[in-house]
Coordinates of C-alpha atoms and ligand atoms in Angstrom, one line a residue:
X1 CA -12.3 -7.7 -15.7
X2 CA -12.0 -4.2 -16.0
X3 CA -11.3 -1.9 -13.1
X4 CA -13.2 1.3 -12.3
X5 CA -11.1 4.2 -10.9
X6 CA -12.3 4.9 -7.3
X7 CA -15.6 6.9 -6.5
X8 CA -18.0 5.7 -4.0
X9 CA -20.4 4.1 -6.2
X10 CA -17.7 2.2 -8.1
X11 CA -15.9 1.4 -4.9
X12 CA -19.6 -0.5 -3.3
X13 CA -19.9 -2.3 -6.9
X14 CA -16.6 -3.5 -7.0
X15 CA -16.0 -4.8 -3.5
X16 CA -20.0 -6.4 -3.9
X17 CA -19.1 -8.2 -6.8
X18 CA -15.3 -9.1 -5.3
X19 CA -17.4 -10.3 -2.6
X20 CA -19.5 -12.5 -4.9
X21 CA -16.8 -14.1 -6.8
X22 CA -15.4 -17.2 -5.3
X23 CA -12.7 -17.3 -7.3
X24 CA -11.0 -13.6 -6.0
X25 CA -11.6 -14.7 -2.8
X26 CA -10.3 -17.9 -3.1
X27 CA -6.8 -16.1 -4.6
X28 CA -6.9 -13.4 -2.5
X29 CA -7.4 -15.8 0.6
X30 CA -4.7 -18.3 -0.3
X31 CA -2.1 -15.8 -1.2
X32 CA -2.8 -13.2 1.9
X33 CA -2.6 -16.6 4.2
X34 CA 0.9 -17.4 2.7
X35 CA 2.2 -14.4 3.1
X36 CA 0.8 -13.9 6.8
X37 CA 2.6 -17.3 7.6
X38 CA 5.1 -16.4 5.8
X39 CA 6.1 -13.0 7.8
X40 CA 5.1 -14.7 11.2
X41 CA 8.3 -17.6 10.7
X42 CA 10.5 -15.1 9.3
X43 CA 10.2 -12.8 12.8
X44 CA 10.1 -15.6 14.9
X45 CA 14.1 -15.6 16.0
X46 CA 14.0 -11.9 16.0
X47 CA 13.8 -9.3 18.6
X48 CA 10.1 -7.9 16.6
X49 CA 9.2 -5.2 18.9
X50 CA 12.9 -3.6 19.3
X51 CA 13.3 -3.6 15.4
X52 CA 10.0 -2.1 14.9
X53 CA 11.0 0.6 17.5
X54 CA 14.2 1.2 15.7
X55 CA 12.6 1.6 12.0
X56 CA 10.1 4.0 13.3
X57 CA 12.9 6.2 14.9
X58 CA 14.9 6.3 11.9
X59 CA 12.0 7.4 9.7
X60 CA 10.6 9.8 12.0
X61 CA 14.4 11.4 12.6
X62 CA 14.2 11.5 8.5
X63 CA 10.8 13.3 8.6
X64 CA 11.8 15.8 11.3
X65 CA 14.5 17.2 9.3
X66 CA 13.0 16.1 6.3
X67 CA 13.5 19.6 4.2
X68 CA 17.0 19.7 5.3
X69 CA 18.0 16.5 4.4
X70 CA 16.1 16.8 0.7
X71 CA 19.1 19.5 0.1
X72 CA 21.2 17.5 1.4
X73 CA 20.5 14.8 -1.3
X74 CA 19.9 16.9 -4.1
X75 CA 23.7 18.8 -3.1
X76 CA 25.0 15.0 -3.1
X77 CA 23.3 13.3 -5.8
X78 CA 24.1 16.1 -8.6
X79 CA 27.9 15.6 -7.1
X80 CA 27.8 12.0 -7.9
X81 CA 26.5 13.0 -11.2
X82 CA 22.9 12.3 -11.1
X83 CA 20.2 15.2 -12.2
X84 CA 18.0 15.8 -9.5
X85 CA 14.7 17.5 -10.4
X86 CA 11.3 18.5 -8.7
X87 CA 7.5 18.0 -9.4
X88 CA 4.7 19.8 -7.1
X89 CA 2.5 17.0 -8.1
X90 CA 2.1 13.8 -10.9
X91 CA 1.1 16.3 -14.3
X92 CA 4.3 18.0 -13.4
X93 CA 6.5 14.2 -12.8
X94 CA 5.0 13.2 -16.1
X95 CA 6.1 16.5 -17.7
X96 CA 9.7 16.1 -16.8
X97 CA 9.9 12.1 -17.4
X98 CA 8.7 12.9 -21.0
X99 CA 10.7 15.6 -21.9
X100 CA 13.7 13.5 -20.7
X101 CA 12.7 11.1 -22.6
X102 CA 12.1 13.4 -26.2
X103 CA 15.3 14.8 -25.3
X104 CA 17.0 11.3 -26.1
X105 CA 14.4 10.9 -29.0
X106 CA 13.1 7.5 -26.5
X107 CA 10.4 5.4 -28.2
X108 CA 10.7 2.8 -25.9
X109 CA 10.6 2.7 -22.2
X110 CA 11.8 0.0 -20.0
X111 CA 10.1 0.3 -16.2
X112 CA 11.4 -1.4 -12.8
X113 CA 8.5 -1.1 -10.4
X114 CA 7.3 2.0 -9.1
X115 CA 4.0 3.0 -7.3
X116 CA 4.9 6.8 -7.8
X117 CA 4.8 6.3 -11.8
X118 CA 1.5 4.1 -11.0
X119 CA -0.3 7.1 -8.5
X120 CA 0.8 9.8 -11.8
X121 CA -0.5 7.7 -14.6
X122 CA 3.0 7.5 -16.2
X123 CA 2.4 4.8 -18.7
X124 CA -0.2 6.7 -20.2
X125 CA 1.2 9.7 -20.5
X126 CA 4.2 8.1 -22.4
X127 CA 2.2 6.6 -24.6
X128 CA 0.0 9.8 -25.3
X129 CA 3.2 11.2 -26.4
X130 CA 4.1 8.3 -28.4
X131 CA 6.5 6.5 -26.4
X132 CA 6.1 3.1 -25.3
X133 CA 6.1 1.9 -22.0
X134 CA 6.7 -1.7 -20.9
X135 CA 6.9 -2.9 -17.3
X136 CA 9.3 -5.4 -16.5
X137 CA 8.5 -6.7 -12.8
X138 CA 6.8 -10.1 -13.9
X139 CA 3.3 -9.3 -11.8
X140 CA 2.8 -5.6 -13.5
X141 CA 4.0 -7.1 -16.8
X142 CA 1.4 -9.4 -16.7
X143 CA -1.4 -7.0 -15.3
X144 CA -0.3 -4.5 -18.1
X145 CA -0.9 -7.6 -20.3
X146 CA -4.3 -7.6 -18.8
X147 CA -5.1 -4.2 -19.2
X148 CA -5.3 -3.9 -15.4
X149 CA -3.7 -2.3 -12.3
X150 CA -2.0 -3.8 -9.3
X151 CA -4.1 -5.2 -6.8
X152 CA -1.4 -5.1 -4.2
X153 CA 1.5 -2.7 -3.7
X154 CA 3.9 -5.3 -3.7
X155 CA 2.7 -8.5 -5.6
X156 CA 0.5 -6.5 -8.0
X157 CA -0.7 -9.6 -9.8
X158 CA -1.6 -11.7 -6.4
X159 CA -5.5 -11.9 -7.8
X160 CA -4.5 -14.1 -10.7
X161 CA -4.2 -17.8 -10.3
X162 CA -2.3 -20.0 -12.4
X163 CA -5.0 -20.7 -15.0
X164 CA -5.9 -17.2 -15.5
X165 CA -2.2 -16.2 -16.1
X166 CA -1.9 -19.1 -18.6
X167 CA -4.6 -17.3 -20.3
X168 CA -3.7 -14.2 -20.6
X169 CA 0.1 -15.0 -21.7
X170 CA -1.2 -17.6 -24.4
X171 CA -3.8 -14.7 -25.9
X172 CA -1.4 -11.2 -25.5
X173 CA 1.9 -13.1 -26.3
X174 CA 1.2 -16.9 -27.7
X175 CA 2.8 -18.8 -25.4
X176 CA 1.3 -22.3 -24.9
X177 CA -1.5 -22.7 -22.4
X178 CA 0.0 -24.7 -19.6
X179 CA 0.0 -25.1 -15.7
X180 CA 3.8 -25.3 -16.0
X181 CA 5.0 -21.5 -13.8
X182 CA 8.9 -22.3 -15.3
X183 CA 7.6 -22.6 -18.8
X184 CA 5.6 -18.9 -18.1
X185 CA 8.5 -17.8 -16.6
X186 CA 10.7 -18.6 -18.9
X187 CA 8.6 -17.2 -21.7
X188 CA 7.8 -13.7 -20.2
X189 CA 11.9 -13.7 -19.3
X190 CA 12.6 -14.2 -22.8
X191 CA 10.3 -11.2 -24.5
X192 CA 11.1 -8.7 -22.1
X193 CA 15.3 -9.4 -21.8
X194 CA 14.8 -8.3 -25.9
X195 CA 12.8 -5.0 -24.9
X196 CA 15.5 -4.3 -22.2
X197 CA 18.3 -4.3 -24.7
X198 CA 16.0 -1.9 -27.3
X199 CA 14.7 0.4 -24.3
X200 CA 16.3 3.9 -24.9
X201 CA 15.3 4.6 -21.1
X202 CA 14.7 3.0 -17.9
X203 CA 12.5 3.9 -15.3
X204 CA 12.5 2.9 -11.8
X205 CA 11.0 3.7 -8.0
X206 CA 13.3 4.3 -5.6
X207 CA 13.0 1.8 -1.8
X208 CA 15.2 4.9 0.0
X209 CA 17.0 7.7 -1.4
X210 CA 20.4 8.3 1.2
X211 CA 21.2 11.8 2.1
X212 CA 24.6 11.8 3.2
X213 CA 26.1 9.8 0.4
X214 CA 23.3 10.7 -2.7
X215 CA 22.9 6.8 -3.5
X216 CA 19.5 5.3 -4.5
X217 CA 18.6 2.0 -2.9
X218 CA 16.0 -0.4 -5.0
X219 CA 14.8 -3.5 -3.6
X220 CA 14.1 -6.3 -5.9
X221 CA 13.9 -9.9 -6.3
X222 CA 14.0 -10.7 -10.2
X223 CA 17.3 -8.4 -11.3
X224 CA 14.3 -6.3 -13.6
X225 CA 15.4 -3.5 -11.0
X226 CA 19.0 -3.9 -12.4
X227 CA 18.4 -4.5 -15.9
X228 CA 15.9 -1.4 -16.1
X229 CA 18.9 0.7 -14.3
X230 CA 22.0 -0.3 -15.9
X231 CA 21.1 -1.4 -19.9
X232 CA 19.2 1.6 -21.5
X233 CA 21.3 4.6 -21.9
X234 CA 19.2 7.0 -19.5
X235 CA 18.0 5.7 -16.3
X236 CA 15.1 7.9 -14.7
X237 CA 14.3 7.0 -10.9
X238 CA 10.9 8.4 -9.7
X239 CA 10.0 8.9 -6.0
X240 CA 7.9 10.7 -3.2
X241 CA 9.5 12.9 -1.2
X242 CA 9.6 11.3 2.0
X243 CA 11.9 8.2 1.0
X244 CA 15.1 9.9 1.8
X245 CA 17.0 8.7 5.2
X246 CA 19.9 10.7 6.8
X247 CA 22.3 7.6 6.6
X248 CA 23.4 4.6 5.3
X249 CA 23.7 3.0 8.0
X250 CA 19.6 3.4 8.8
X251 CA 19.1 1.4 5.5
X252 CA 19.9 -1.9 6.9
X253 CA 17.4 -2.2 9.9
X254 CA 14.6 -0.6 7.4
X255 CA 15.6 -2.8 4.6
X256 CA 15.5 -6.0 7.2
X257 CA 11.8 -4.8 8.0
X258 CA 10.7 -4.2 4.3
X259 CA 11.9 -7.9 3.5
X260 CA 10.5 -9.9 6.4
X261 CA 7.2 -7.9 6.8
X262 CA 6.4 -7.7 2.9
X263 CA 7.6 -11.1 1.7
X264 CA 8.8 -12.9 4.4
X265 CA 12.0 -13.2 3.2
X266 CA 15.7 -12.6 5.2
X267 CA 16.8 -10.8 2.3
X268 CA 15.8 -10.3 -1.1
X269 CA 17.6 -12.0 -4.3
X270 CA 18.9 -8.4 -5.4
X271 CA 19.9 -5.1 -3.2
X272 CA 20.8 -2.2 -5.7
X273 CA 22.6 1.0 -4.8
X274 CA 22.4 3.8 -7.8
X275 CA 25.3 6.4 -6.8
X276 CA 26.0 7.8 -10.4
X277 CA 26.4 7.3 -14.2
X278 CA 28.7 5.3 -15.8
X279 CA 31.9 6.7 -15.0
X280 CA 35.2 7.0 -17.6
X281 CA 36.6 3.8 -18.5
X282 CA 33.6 1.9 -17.4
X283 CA 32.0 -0.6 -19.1
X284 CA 28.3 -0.2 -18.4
X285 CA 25.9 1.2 -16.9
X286 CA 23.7 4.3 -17.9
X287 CA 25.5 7.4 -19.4
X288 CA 22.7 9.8 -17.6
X289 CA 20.6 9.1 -14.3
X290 CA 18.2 11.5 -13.1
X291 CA 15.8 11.3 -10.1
X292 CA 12.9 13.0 -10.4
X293 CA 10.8 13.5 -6.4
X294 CA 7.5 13.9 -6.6
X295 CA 5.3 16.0 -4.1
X296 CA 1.7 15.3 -5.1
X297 CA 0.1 16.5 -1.5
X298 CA 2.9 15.0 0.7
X299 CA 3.6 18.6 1.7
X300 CA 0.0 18.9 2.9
X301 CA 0.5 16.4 4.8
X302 CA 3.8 17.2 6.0
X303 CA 2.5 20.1 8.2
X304 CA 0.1 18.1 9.8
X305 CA 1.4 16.4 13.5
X306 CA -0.9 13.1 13.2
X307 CA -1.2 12.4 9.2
X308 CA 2.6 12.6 8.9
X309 CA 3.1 9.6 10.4
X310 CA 1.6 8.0 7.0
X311 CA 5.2 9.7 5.5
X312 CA 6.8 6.9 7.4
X313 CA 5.7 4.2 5.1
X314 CA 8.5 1.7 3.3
X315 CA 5.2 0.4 1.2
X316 CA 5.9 -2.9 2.5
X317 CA 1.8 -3.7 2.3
X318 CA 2.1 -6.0 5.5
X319 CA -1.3 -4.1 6.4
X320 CA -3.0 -5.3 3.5
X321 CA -1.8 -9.2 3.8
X322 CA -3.4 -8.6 7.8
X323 CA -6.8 -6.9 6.8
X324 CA -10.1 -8.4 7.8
X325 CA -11.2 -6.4 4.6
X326 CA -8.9 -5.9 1.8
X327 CA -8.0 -10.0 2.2
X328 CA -11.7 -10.2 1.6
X329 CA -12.5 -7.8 -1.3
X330 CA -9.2 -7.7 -2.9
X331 CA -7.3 -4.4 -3.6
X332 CA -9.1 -3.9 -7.2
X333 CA -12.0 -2.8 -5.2
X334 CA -10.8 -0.1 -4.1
X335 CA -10.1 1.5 -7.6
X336 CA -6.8 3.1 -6.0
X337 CA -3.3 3.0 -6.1
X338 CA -2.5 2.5 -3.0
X339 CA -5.5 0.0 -1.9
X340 CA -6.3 -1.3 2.2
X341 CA -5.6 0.6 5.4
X342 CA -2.5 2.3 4.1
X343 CA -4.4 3.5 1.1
X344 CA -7.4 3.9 3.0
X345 CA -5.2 7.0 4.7
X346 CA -3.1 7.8 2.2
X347 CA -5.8 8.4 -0.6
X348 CA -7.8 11.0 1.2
X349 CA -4.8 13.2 0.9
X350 CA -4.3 12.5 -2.7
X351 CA -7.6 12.6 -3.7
X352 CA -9.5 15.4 -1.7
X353 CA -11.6 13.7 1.9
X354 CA -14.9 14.2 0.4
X355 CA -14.7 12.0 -2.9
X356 CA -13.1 9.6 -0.7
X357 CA -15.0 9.4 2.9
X358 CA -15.9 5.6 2.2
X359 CA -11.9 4.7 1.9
X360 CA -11.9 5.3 5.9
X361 CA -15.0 2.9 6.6
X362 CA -13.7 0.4 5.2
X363 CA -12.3 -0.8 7.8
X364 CA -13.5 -3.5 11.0
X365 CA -10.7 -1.2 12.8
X366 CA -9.9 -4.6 14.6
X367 CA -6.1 -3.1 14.5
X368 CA -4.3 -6.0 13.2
X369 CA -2.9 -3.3 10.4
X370 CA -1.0 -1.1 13.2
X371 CA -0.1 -4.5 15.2
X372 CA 1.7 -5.5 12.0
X373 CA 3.1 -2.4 10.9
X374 CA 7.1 -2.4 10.7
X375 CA 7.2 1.6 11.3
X376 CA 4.5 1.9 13.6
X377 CA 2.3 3.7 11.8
X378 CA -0.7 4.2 14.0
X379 CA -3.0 3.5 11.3
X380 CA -6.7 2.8 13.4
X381 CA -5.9 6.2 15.0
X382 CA -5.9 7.4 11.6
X383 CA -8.7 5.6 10.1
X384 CA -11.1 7.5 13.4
X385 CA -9.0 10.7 12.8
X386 CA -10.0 10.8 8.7
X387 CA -13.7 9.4 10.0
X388 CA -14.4 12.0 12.3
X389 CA -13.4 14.7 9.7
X390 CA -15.5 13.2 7.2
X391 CA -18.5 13.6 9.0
X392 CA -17.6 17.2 9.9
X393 CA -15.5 16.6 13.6
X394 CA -11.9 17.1 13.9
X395 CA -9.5 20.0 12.7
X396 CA -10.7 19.8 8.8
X397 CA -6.8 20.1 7.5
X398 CA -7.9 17.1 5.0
X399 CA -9.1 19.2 1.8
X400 CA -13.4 18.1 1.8
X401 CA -13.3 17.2 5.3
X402 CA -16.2 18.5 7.1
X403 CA -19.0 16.1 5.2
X404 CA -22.6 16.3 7.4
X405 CA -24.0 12.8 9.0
X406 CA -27.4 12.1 8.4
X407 CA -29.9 12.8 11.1
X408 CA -30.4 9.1 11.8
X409 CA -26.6 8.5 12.1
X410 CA -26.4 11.8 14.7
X411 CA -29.5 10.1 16.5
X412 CA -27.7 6.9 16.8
X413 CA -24.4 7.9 17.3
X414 CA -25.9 10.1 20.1
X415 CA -27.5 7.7 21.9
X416 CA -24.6 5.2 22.0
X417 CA -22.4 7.8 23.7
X418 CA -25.1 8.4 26.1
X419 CA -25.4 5.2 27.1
X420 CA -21.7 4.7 26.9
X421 CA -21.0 7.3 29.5
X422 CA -23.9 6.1 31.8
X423 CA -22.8 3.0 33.5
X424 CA -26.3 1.6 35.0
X425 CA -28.1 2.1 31.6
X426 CA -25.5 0.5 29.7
X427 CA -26.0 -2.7 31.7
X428 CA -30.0 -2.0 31.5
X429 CA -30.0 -2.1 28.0
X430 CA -27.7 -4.9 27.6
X431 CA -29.7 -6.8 30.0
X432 CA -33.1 -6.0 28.0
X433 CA -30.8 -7.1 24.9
X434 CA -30.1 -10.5 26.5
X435 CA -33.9 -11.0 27.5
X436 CA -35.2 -10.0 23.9
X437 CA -32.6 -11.8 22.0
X438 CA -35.0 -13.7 20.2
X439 CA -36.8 -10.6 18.2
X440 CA -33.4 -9.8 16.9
X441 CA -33.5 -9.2 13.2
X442 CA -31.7 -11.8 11.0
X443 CA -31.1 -9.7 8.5
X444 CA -29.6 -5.6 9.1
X445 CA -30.1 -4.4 5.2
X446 CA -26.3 -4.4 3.6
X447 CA -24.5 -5.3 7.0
X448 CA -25.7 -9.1 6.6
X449 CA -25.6 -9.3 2.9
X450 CA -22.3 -11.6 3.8
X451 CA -22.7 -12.1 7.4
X452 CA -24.3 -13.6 10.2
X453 CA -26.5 -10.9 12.2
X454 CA -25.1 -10.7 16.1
X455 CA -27.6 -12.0 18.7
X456 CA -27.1 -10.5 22.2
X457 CA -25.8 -13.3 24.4
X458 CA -28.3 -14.7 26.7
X459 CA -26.0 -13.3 29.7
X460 CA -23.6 -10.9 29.8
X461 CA -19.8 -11.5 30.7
X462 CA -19.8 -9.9 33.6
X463 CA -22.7 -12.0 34.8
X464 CA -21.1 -15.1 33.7
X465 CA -17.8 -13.9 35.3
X466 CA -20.0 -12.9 38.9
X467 CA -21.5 -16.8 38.5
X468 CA -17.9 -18.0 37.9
X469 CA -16.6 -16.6 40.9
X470 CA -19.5 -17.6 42.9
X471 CA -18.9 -20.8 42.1
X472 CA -15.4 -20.9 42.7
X473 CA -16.1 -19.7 46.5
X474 CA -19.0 -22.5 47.0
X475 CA -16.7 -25.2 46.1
X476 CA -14.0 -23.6 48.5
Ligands
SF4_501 S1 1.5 1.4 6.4 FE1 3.1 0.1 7.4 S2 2.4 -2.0 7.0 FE2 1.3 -0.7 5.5 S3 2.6 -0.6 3.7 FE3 3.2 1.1 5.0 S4 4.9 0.4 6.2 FE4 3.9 -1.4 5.4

């Protein structure tokens, strides 16, 4: 199944037809389940809330001095030996990978996992300019395989069951068809361990880039993140802006929260820290490393007080696993790189407000993606922010903010906060609701195309509360 880059139109189809296809769901539903469970016994013995407080704190103390400390990497990082450059956006990442990479006379690219590279479109690029690029994390191998994109930030291949990976290694790579995972496994090992000894360049994203010592920190759990920095000759790491910390010492608490929240995992099987080439009289490692950081709108964001709390992000996707929605439509849906409620705020910025005013709706704004959050991010507040701009409220600092409502949303909207604000007609009306319950409408045009329409209950809460406590005082 091919997946259409995000506009509106594209983004109703897809998540209609993810919505009619029981087996997405059923992928989606069993692997967003395990991974909820998953996080839930891995916090359990831990002190949630205080952790949560502490990985907030260190990122926003990163973003407050956030220009500062980017010097202070750069100063520290070409000390250690490693080539720091710039790019105002992904055309200008792209540019710099590739001539890097024509500078070596690469062919062949070797990547380690990196949403940046996925948000600029790297892989084609390279292979505009006639150099080949070749994921190595199992999940983007396989939907590169597939001709796809990630569906989730962190397990990009989470909608494909067993079956369907069977099928896709036995027709792009002839492997057998089996159920058997270490047979797969084993196979996709085995081709890519000969690409990484033939890449002539590695690329990789970078989990947080320390200020005070210039090291690069890369969280993995299948040693690609390794063998795509230490085996080619030229390692390239590509990341935002925002992923630098002051010290090392505020990697451990974040890296604790990345684990548990995205995996549910104490630690993962591989922790790397990148402080420098090969050195004389070592063995191995990469003769050149360069890191490349990427602005592409984070700067826009930057200067504004609310939307820079989305900088805090350690792309852990814990919001997506906990979404009423993205669990339900799947993150090809979206037709983003960064799908679900951190996408849904992220995007906007990225993309311009106006192309994108659905991303914010799609949302039940029931909360559990800021309850679940390891950094706090208060995404609902967000979601209402980026909604109000869309229909023309709010500051406007999101470029196409400022979109018109309809005249039937105004009147509705209007009369909800009137009776909102006026106590004894709220009560009237939900009284009237209760007493005419039965000519509710089954069916609200797309909002009960996959759910039940609401029937006012018969009585209100607080009536059944006042009979509760009426009866409590009889019987006393
Ligand atoms: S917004 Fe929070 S929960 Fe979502 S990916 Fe970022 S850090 Fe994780």
């Amino acid at each position: 199944m091919s997946v259409e880059t995000y506009t509106p139109r594209a983004f109703h189809r897809q998540a209609h037809d993810a919505l009619g296809n029981p087996q997405i769901r059923g992928n989606f539903r069993k692997a967003m389940d395990g991974l909820m469970a998953k996080r839930r016994d891995v916090f359990s013995d831990w002190d949630l809330e205080t952790l949560r407080e502490l990985g907030a704190n260190i990122r926003l103390r990163a973003l407050a001095k956030l220009p500062n400390l980017l010097e202070q990497l750069e100063a520290n990082c070409e000390a250690n030996g490693i080539r720091v450059h710039w790019a105002e956006d992904g055309e200008e990442a792209c540019r710099i990978i590739r001539e890097l990479c024509e500078s070596h006379g690469a062919k062949s690219v070797i990547k380690g996992k990196s949403m940046v590279s996925e948000e600029m479109h790297l892989n084609a690029h390279l292979e505009a300019a006639g150099i080949e690029a070749l994921e190595s994390d199992l999940g983007e191998y396989l939907v590169q395989l597939n001709e796809q994109t990630p569906s989730h930030i962190i397990m990009p291949a989470i909608h494909l069951n067993t079956d369907e990976i069977s099928d896709i290694m036995h027709e792009k790579t002839g492997t057998e068809r089996t159920r058997d995972v270490d047979y797969m496994t084993a196979a996709a090992r085995a081709q890519l361990r000969e690409r990484f000894m033939n890449a002539d360049v590695g690329v990789s994203g970078v989990n947080f880039a320390v200020a005070e010592t210039g090291t690069l920190c890369l969280v993995e759990n299948e040693g690609n993140g390794r063998m795509t920095t230490t085996v080619p000759p030229v390692h390239i790491a590509v990341t935002g802006i925002e992923k630098v910390v002051e010290h090392l010492r505020d990697v451990p608490p974040l890296y604790a929260l990345l684990t548990r929240s995205a995996t549910g995992q104490h630690v993962t099987t591989y922790f790397n820290m990148i402080s420098g080439p090969r050195k004389a009289g070592q063995h191995d490692g990469p003769r050149e490393v360069h890191l490349v950081l990427v602005d592409s709108g984070r700067s826009r964001i930057y200067q504004d007080n609310e939307l820079l709390d989305t900088l805090r992000c350690i792309r852990c996707g814990a919001c997506m696993n906990h979404c009423p929605v993205y669990t339900r439509v799947g993150g090809h849906s979206y037709g983003t790189t960064y799908p679900g409620p951190i996408g849904s705020i992220l995007m906007p910025h990225m993309l311009g407000l106006e192309e994108t005013k659905d991303l914010p709706t799609a949302s039940s704004l029931c909360g559990a993606c800021g309850e679940v959050c390891p950094v706090k991010i208060p995404i609902p507040d967000l979601l209402v922010r980026l909604r109000r701009e869309a229909v023309g409220e709010g500051r406007g600092n999101v470029p196409g903010a400022g979109v018109k409502r309809t005249k039937k949303e105004v009147a509705a909207w209007k009369t909800w906060q009137w009776l909102a604000t006026h106590p004894s007609a709220w009560r009237g009306s939900l009284l009237m609701a209760g007493k005419l319950r039965a000519l509710t409408p089954s069916r609200l045009g797309p909002w009960t195309q996959y759910r039940t329409a609401l029937k006012p209950a018969k009585r209100s809460l607080h009536a059944l509360v006042k009979a509760h406590r009426r009866e409590g005082e009889d019987e006393s």
